[in-house]
PDB file of C-alpha atoms in Angstrom:
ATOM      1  CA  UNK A   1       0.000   0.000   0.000  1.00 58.00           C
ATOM      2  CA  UNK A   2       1.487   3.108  -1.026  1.00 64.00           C
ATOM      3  CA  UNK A   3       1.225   6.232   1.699  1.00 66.00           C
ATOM      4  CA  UNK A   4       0.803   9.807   0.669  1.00 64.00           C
ATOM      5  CA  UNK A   5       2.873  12.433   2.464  1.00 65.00           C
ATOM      6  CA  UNK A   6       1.026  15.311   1.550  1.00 64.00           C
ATOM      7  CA  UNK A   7      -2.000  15.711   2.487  1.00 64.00           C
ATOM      8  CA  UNK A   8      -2.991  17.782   5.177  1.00 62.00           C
ATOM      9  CA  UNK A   9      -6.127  17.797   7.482  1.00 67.00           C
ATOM     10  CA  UNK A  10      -7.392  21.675   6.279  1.00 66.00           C
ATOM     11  CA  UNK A  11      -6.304  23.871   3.816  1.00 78.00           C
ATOM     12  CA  UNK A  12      -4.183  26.549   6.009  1.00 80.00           C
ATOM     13  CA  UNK A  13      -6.654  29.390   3.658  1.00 84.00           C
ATOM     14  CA  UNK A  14      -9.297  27.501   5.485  1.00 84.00           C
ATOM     15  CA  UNK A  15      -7.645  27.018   9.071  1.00 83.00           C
ATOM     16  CA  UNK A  16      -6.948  31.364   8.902  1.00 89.00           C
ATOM     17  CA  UNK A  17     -10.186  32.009   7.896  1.00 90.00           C
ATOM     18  CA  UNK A  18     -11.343  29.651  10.907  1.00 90.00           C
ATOM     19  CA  UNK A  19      -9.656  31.437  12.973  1.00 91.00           C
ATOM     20  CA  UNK A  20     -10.113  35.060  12.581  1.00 94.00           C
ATOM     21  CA  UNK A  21     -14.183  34.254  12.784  1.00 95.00           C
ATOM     22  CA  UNK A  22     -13.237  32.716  16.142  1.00 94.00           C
ATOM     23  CA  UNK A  23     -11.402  35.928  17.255  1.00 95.00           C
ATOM     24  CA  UNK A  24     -13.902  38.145  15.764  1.00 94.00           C
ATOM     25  CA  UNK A  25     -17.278  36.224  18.246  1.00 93.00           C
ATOM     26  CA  UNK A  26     -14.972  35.974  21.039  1.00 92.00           C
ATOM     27  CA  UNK A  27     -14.312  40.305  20.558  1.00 92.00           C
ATOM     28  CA  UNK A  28     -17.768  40.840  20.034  1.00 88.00           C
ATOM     29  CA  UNK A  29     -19.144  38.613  23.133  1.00 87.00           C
ATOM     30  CA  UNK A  30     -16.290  40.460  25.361  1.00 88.00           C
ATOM     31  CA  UNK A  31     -17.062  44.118  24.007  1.00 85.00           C
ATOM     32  CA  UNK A  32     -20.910  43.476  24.495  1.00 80.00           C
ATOM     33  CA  UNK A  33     -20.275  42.315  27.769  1.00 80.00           C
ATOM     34  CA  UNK A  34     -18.491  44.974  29.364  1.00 77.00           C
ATOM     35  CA  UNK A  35     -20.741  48.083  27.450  1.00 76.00           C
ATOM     36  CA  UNK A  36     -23.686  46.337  29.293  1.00 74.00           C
ATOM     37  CA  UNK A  37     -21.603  46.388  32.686  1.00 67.00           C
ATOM     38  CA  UNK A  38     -20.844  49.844  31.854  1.00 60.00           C
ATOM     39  CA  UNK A  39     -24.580  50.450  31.024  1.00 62.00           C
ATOM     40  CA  UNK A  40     -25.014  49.754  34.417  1.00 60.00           C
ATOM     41  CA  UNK A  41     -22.728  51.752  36.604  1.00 61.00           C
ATOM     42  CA  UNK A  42     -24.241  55.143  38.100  1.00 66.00           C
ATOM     43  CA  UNK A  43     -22.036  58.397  38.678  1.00 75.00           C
ATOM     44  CA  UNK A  44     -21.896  59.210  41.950  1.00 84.00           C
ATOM     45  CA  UNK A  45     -23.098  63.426  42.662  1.00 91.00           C
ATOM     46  CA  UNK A  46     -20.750  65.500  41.410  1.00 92.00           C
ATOM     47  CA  UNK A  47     -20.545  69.327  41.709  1.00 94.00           C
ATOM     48  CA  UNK A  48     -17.908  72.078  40.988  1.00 94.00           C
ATOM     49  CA  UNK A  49     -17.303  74.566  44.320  1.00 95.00           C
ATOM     50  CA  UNK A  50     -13.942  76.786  45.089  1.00 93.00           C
ATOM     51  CA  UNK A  51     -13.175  79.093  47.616  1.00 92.00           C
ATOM     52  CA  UNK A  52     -13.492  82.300  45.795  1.00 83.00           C
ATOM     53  CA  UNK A  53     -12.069  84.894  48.553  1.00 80.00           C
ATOM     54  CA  UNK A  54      -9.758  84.360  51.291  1.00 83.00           C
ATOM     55  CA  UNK A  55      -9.318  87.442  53.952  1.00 82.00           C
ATOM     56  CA  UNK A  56      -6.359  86.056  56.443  1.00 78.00           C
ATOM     57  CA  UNK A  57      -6.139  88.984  59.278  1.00 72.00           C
ATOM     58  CA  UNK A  58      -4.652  87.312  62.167  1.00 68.00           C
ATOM     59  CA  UNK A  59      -7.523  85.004  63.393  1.00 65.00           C
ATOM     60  CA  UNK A  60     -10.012  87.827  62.429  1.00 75.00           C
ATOM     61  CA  UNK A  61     -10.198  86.727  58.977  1.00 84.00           C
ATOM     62  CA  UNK A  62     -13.038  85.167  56.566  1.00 88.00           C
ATOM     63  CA  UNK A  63     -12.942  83.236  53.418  1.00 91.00           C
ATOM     64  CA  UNK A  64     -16.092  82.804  50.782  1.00 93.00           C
ATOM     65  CA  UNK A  65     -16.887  79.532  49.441  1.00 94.00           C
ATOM     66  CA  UNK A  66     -18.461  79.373  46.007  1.00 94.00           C
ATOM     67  CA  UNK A  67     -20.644  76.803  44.827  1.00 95.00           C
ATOM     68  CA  UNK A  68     -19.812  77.256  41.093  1.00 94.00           C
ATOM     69  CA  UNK A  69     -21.930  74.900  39.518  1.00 93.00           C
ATOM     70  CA  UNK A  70     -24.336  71.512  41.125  1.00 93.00           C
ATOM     71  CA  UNK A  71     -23.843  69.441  37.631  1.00 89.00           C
ATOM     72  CA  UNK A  72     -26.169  66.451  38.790  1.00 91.00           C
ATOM     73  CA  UNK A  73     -26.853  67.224  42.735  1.00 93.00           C
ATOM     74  CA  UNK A  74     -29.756  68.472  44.023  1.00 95.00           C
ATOM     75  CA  UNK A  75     -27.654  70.448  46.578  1.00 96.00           C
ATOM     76  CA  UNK A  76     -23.963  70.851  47.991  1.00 96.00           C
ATOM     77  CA  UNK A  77     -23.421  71.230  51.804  1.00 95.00           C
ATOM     78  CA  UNK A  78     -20.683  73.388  52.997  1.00 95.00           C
ATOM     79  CA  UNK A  79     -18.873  72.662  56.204  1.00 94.00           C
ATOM     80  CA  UNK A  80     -15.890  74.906  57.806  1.00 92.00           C
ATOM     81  CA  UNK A  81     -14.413  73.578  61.194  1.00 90.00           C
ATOM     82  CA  UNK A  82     -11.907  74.239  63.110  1.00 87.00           C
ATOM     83  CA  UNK A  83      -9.995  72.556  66.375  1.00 82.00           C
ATOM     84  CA  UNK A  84     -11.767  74.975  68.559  1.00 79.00           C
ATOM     85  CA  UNK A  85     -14.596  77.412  69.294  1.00 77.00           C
ATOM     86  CA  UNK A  86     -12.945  80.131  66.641  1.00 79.00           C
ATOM     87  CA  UNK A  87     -15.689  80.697  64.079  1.00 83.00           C
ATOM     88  CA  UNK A  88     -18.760  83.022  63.610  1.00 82.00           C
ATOM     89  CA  UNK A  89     -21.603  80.811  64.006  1.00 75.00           C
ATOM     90  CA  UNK A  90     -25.716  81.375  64.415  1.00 58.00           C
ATOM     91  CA  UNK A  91     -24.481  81.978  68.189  1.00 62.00           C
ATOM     92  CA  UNK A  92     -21.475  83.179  68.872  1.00 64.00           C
ATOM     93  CA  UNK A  93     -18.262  81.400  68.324  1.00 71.00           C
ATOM     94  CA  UNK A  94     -18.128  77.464  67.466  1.00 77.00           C
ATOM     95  CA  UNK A  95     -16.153  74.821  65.593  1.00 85.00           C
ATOM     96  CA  UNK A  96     -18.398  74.217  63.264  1.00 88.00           C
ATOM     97  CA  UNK A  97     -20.507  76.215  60.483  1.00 89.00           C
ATOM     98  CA  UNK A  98     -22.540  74.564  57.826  1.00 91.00           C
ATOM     99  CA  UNK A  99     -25.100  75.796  55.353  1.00 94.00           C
ATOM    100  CA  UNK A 100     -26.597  73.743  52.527  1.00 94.00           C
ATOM    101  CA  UNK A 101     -26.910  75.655  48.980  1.00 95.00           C
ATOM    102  CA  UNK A 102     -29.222  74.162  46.269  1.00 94.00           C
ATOM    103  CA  UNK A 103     -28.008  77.010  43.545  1.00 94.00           C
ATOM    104  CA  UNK A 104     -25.519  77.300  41.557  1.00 94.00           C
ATOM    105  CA  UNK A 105     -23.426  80.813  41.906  1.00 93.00           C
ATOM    106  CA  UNK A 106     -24.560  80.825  45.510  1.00 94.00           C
ATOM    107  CA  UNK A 107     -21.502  81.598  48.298  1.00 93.00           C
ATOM    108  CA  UNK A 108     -21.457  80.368  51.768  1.00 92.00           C
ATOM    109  CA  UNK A 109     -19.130  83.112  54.284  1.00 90.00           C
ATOM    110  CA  UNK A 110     -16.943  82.126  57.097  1.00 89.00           C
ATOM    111  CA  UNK A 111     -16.015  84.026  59.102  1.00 87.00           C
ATOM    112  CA  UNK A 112     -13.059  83.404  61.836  1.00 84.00           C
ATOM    113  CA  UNK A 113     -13.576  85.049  65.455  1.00 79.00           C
ATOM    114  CA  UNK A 114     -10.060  84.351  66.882  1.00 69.00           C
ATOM    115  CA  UNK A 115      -7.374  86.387  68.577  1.00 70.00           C
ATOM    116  CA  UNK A 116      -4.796  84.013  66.453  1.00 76.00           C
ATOM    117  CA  UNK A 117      -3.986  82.719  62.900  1.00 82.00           C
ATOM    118  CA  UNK A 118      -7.050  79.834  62.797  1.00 82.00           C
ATOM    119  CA  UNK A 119      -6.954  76.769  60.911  1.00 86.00           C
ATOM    120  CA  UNK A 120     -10.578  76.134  58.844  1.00 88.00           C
ATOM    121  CA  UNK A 121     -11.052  72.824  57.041  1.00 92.00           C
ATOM    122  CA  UNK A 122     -13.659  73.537  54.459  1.00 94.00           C
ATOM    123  CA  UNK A 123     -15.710  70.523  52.927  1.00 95.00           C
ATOM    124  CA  UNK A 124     -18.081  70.157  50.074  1.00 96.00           C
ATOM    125  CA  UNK A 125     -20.799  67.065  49.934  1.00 96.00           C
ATOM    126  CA  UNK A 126     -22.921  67.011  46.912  1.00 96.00           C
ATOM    127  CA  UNK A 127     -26.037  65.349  47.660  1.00 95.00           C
ATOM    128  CA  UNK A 128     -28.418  63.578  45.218  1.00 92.00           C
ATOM    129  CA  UNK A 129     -31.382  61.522  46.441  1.00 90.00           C
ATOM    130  CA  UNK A 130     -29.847  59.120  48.992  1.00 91.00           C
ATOM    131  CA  UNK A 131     -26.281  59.330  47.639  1.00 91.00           C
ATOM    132  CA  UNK A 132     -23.550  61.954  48.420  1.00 92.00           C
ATOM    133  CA  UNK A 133     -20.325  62.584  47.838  1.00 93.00           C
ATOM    134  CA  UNK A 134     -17.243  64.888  49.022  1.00 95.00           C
ATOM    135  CA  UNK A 135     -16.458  67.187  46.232  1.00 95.00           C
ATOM    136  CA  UNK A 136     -14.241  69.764  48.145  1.00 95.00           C
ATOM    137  CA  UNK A 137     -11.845  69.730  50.734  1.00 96.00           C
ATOM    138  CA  UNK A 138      -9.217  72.129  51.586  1.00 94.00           C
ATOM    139  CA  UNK A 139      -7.394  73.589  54.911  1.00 92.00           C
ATOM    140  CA  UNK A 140      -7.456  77.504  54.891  1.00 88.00           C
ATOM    141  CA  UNK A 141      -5.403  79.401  57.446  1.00 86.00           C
ATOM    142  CA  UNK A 142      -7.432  82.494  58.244  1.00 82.00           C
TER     143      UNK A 142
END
């Protein structure tokens, strides 16, 4: 019986052809897969605030926070605080003063009642339904 040598099993046309449809599904499963994951994820609130004015004068000083735009919040609340009772407040000095704003362009003012250079750690949380999230934080010396 006389062997042939040269055949092969598929034509390597056919094999490459094979192939790239193979790579091509696999892509296409993969790439549908992860759009629908990303589909699903939701942005957290965001919001764009800056402090607009700072007035240091020796623990006498204020600064003006700016809420410059609430991109999907439904409102941004500002918080200063300090280590001790060295801010204006409602009534009379405390270590904390917070005000909520719900417009854009709108400026919260903080205002240091001291007798020496104060520290004020100023915070931003956007708010939007249940969910919130810090937008701003910065340490002012007033």
């Amino acid at each position: 019986m006389i062997e042939r040598t040269d055949e092969q099993a598929v034509n390597p046309v056919i094999g490459t052809v094979l192939l790239v449809a193979v790579v091509v599904i696999l892509a296409a499963t993969v790439g549908a897969f992860a759009l629908q994951i990303a589909d699903g994820v939701d942005d957290g609130p965001r919001a764009a605030v800056t402090i607009t004015d700072t007035q240091p004068d020796g623990g006498n000083g204020h600064l003006v926070v700016t809420v410059l735009n609430l991109e999907n919040s439904d409102q941004v609340t500002v918080t200063a605080t300090t280590s001790g009772d060295e801010l204006e407040g409602a009534s009379g000095p405390t270590d904390e003063v917070s005000e909520t704003v719900t417009n854009a362009g709108q400026n919260v003012r903080v205002q240091a009642d001291g007798n020496s250079p104060v520290e004020v750690r100023v915070t931003a949380v956007a708010e939007r339904g249940d969910r919130e999230g810090l937008v701003f934080d910065q340490t002012v010396t007033l």
